[in-house]
């Protein structure tokens, strides 16, 4: 396992769905790396870093970000930073997960040439010494 009508446009944007809409939580319990939870408060379209997906972080983050990617060759992956380590746990459909339900799709809004991203990740993976449970939803990530 292992992101012109200026006055009108600015007033309209939150109502048009460009505001980040986030929910859920990720929890990891690992014998090797300890236990942590993360509830995302910010999301950024992966288009900024040349991938189709999203980076989710928590305000005041201590390094527990989550990257969800839809790769055209390898499919979906979910990568979780390990706090205080220069490592990440990466899950794919080939991981031994009881549940691996991930969806990333382009929204219908573009801001500064970046498409808003929306989707969800529901994952349950258990192995000796490791448990990862994620129930995350996101939209309006630009």
PDB file of C-alpha atoms in Angstrom:
ATOM      1  CA  UNK A   1       0.000   0.000   0.000  1.00  0.00           C
ATOM      2  CA  UNK A   2       1.461   2.895  -0.222  1.00  0.00           C
ATOM      3  CA  UNK A   3      -5.479  22.567  -6.914  1.00  0.00           C
ATOM      4  CA  UNK A   4     -15.324  42.423 -18.070  1.00  0.00           C
ATOM      5  CA  UNK A   5     -17.913  42.492 -15.374  1.00  0.00           C
ATOM      6  CA  UNK A   6     -15.547  42.393 -12.500  1.00  0.00           C
ATOM      7  CA  UNK A   7     -17.977  43.537  -9.801  1.00  0.00           C
ATOM      8  CA  UNK A   8     -20.683  41.162 -11.013  1.00  0.00           C
ATOM      9  CA  UNK A   9     -18.310  38.286 -11.593  1.00  0.00           C
ATOM     10  CA  UNK A  10     -16.728  38.549  -8.150  1.00  0.00           C
ATOM     11  CA  UNK A  11     -20.124  38.604  -6.483  1.00  0.00           C
ATOM     12  CA  UNK A  12     -21.342  35.709  -8.564  1.00  0.00           C
ATOM     13  CA  UNK A  13     -18.408  33.287  -8.242  1.00  0.00           C
ATOM     14  CA  UNK A  14     -19.247  31.782  -4.827  1.00  0.00           C
ATOM     15  CA  UNK A  15     -22.836  31.230  -5.937  1.00  0.00           C
ATOM     16  CA  UNK A  16     -21.633  29.643  -9.185  1.00  0.00           C
ATOM     17  CA  UNK A  17     -19.815  26.803  -7.437  1.00  0.00           C
ATOM     18  CA  UNK A  18     -16.194  27.929  -7.606  1.00  0.00           C
ATOM     19  CA  UNK A  19     -15.810  27.923  -3.833  1.00  0.00           C
ATOM     20  CA  UNK A  20     -14.153  24.824  -2.389  1.00  0.00           C
ATOM     21  CA  UNK A  21     -16.739  22.413  -1.040  1.00  0.00           C
ATOM     22  CA  UNK A  22     -15.028  19.812   1.100  1.00  0.00           C
ATOM     23  CA  UNK A  23     -16.147  17.134   3.453  1.00  0.00           C
ATOM     24  CA  UNK A  24     -15.059  13.984   5.159  1.00  0.00           C
ATOM     25  CA  UNK A  25     -12.006  12.600   6.856  1.00  0.00           C
ATOM     26  CA  UNK A  26      -8.990  10.401   6.274  1.00  0.00           C
ATOM     27  CA  UNK A  27      -7.639   8.278   9.105  1.00  0.00           C
ATOM     28  CA  UNK A  28      -4.501   6.163   9.092  1.00  0.00           C
ATOM     29  CA  UNK A  29      -3.371   3.788  11.822  1.00  0.00           C
ATOM     30  CA  UNK A  30       0.018   2.241  11.140  1.00  0.00           C
ATOM     31  CA  UNK A  31       2.291   0.235  13.413  1.00  0.00           C
ATOM     32  CA  UNK A  32       5.303   1.629  11.546  1.00  0.00           C
ATOM     33  CA  UNK A  33       4.291   5.309  11.106  1.00  0.00           C
ATOM     34  CA  UNK A  34       1.765   5.941  13.901  1.00  0.00           C
ATOM     35  CA  UNK A  35      -1.804   7.171  13.667  1.00  0.00           C
ATOM     36  CA  UNK A  36      -3.218  10.408  12.286  1.00  0.00           C
ATOM     37  CA  UNK A  37      -6.400  11.894  10.904  1.00  0.00           C
ATOM     38  CA  UNK A  38      -6.971  14.658   8.417  1.00  0.00           C
ATOM     39  CA  UNK A  39     -10.107  16.631   7.523  1.00  0.00           C
ATOM     40  CA  UNK A  40      -9.402  18.696   4.405  1.00  0.00           C
ATOM     41  CA  UNK A  41     -10.127  22.417   4.470  1.00  0.00           C
ATOM     42  CA  UNK A  42      -8.463  23.364   1.160  1.00  0.00           C
ATOM     43  CA  UNK A  43      -8.280  21.770  -2.251  1.00  0.00           C
ATOM     44  CA  UNK A  44      -6.279  22.691  -5.336  1.00  0.00           C
ATOM     45  CA  UNK A  45      -6.681  21.370  -8.848  1.00  0.00           C
ATOM     46  CA  UNK A  46      -3.812  19.160  -9.980  1.00  0.00           C
ATOM     47  CA  UNK A  47      -3.740  21.109 -13.221  1.00  0.00           C
ATOM     48  CA  UNK A  48      -1.363  23.532 -11.451  1.00  0.00           C
ATOM     49  CA  UNK A  49       1.151  20.658 -11.193  1.00  0.00           C
ATOM     50  CA  UNK A  50       0.424  18.959 -14.501  1.00  0.00           C
ATOM     51  CA  UNK A  51      -1.788  16.072 -13.325  1.00  0.00           C
ATOM     52  CA  UNK A  52      -5.503  15.388 -13.471  1.00  0.00           C
ATOM     53  CA  UNK A  53      -6.708  15.277  -9.913  1.00  0.00           C
ATOM     54  CA  UNK A  54      -6.656  17.260  -6.709  1.00  0.00           C
ATOM     55  CA  UNK A  55      -4.484  18.021  -3.680  1.00  0.00           C
ATOM     56  CA  UNK A  56      -6.361  18.162  -0.369  1.00  0.00           C
ATOM     57  CA  UNK A  57      -4.824  19.760   2.725  1.00  0.00           C
ATOM     58  CA  UNK A  58      -5.887  20.863   6.158  1.00  0.00           C
ATOM     59  CA  UNK A  59      -5.442  24.448   7.360  1.00  0.00           C
ATOM     60  CA  UNK A  60      -2.555  24.516   9.842  1.00  0.00           C
ATOM     61  CA  UNK A  61      -1.424  21.287   8.205  1.00  0.00           C
ATOM     62  CA  UNK A  62       1.416  19.320   9.730  1.00  0.00           C
ATOM     63  CA  UNK A  63       2.241  17.559   6.468  1.00  0.00           C
ATOM     64  CA  UNK A  64      -0.789  15.290   6.132  1.00  0.00           C
ATOM     65  CA  UNK A  65      -1.884  16.162   2.593  1.00  0.00           C
ATOM     66  CA  UNK A  66      -3.738  13.825   0.247  1.00  0.00           C
ATOM     67  CA  UNK A  67      -3.304  13.705  -3.529  1.00  0.00           C
ATOM     68  CA  UNK A  68      -5.975  12.013  -5.624  1.00  0.00           C
ATOM     69  CA  UNK A  69      -4.971  11.341  -9.241  1.00  0.00           C
ATOM     70  CA  UNK A  70      -6.722   9.944 -12.296  1.00  0.00           C
ATOM     71  CA  UNK A  71      -3.860   8.859 -14.546  1.00  0.00           C
ATOM     72  CA  UNK A  72      -4.813   7.917 -18.130  1.00  0.00           C
ATOM     73  CA  UNK A  73      -2.508   4.873 -18.039  1.00  0.00           C
ATOM     74  CA  UNK A  74      -2.441   3.734 -14.406  1.00  0.00           C
ATOM     75  CA  UNK A  75      -5.947   4.798 -13.324  1.00  0.00           C
ATOM     76  CA  UNK A  76      -6.816   6.180  -9.910  1.00  0.00           C
ATOM     77  CA  UNK A  77      -4.422   6.546  -6.999  1.00  0.00           C
ATOM     78  CA  UNK A  78      -4.646   8.064  -3.550  1.00  0.00           C
ATOM     79  CA  UNK A  79      -1.368   9.232  -1.958  1.00  0.00           C
ATOM     80  CA  UNK A  80      -1.196  10.310   1.690  1.00  0.00           C
ATOM     81  CA  UNK A  81       1.790  12.178   3.135  1.00  0.00           C
ATOM     82  CA  UNK A  82       3.139  10.624   6.314  1.00  0.00           C
ATOM     83  CA  UNK A  83       3.548  13.329   8.974  1.00  0.00           C
ATOM     84  CA  UNK A  84       7.173  14.152   9.841  1.00  0.00           C
ATOM     85  CA  UNK A  85       8.431  11.811   7.108  1.00  0.00           C
ATOM     86  CA  UNK A  86       9.533  12.356   3.536  1.00  0.00           C
ATOM     87  CA  UNK A  87       7.308   9.453   2.484  1.00  0.00           C
ATOM     88  CA  UNK A  88       3.777   8.811   1.289  1.00  0.00           C
ATOM     89  CA  UNK A  89       1.442   5.854   1.405  1.00  0.00           C
ATOM     90  CA  UNK A  90      -0.052   5.175  -2.028  1.00  0.00           C
ATOM     91  CA  UNK A  91      -3.219   3.212  -2.708  1.00  0.00           C
ATOM     92  CA  UNK A  92      -4.406   2.043  -6.126  1.00  0.00           C
ATOM     93  CA  UNK A  93      -7.200  -0.286  -7.228  1.00  0.00           C
ATOM     94  CA  UNK A  94      -4.614  -3.075  -7.100  1.00  0.00           C
ATOM     95  CA  UNK A  95      -4.049  -2.467  -3.367  1.00  0.00           C
ATOM     96  CA  UNK A  96      -5.715  -4.932  -1.065  1.00  0.00           C
ATOM     97  CA  UNK A  97      -8.657  -2.697  -0.162  1.00  0.00           C
ATOM     98  CA  UNK A  98     -12.123  -3.858   0.757  1.00  0.00           C
ATOM     99  CA  UNK A  99     -13.475  -0.602  -0.714  1.00  0.00           C
ATOM    100  CA  UNK A 100     -11.789   1.554  -3.367  1.00  0.00           C
ATOM    101  CA  UNK A 101     -14.356   3.988  -4.791  1.00  0.00           C
ATOM    102  CA  UNK A 102     -12.599   7.030  -6.264  1.00  0.00           C
ATOM    103  CA  UNK A 103     -13.957   9.518  -8.776  1.00  0.00           C
ATOM    104  CA  UNK A 104     -12.320  12.668 -10.138  1.00  0.00           C
ATOM    105  CA  UNK A 105     -14.037  14.748 -12.792  1.00  0.00           C
ATOM    106  CA  UNK A 106     -13.817  18.171 -14.326  1.00  0.00           C
ATOM    107  CA  UNK A 107     -16.483  20.633 -13.204  1.00  0.00           C
ATOM    108  CA  UNK A 108     -18.178  23.152 -15.443  1.00  0.00           C
ATOM    109  CA  UNK A 109     -16.260  26.224 -14.211  1.00  0.00           C
ATOM    110  CA  UNK A 110     -12.864  27.537 -15.321  1.00  0.00           C
ATOM    111  CA  UNK A 111     -10.911  30.104 -13.295  1.00  0.00           C
ATOM    112  CA  UNK A 112      -7.688  31.551 -14.777  1.00  0.00           C
ATOM    113  CA  UNK A 113      -7.594  28.704 -17.312  1.00  0.00           C
ATOM    114  CA  UNK A 114      -7.835  26.049 -14.560  1.00  0.00           C
ATOM    115  CA  UNK A 115     -10.851  23.749 -14.577  1.00  0.00           C
ATOM    116  CA  UNK A 116     -12.573  23.202 -11.253  1.00  0.00           C
ATOM    117  CA  UNK A 117     -12.295  19.594 -10.079  1.00  0.00           C
ATOM    118  CA  UNK A 118     -14.894  17.601  -8.188  1.00  0.00           C
ATOM    119  CA  UNK A 119     -15.265  14.068  -6.945  1.00  0.00           C
ATOM    120  CA  UNK A 120     -14.924  11.745  -3.989  1.00  0.00           C
ATOM    121  CA  UNK A 121     -12.775   9.036  -2.466  1.00  0.00           C
ATOM    122  CA  UNK A 122     -14.194   6.290  -0.284  1.00  0.00           C
ATOM    123  CA  UNK A 123     -11.488   3.819   0.681  1.00  0.00           C
ATOM    124  CA  UNK A 124     -11.159   1.100   3.313  1.00  0.00           C
ATOM    125  CA  UNK A 125      -7.862  -0.789   3.424  1.00  0.00           C
ATOM    126  CA  UNK A 126      -6.767  -3.117   6.162  1.00  0.00           C
ATOM    127  CA  UNK A 127      -3.588  -5.165   6.338  1.00  0.00           C
ATOM    128  CA  UNK A 128      -1.518  -6.460   9.235  1.00  0.00           C
ATOM    129  CA  UNK A 129      -0.207  -3.374  11.047  1.00  0.00           C
ATOM    130  CA  UNK A 130      -2.051  -0.905   8.814  1.00  0.00           C
ATOM    131  CA  UNK A 131      -5.560   0.519   8.502  1.00  0.00           C
ATOM    132  CA  UNK A 132      -6.570   3.345   6.151  1.00  0.00           C
ATOM    133  CA  UNK A 133     -10.119   4.677   5.995  1.00  0.00           C
ATOM    134  CA  UNK A 134     -11.096   7.651   3.834  1.00  0.00           C
ATOM    135  CA  UNK A 135     -14.472   9.191   3.125  1.00  0.00           C
ATOM    136  CA  UNK A 136     -13.696  12.422   1.255  1.00  0.00           C
ATOM    137  CA  UNK A 137     -15.751  14.610  -1.073  1.00  0.00           C
ATOM    138  CA  UNK A 138     -14.662  17.742  -2.924  1.00  0.00           C
ATOM    139  CA  UNK A 139     -15.878  20.184  -5.547  1.00  0.00           C
ATOM    140  CA  UNK A 140     -14.932  23.617  -6.825  1.00  0.00           C
ATOM    141  CA  UNK A 141     -11.210  22.879  -6.469  1.00  0.00           C
ATOM    142  CA  UNK A 142      -9.315  25.289  -8.729  1.00  0.00           C
TER     143      UNK A 142
END
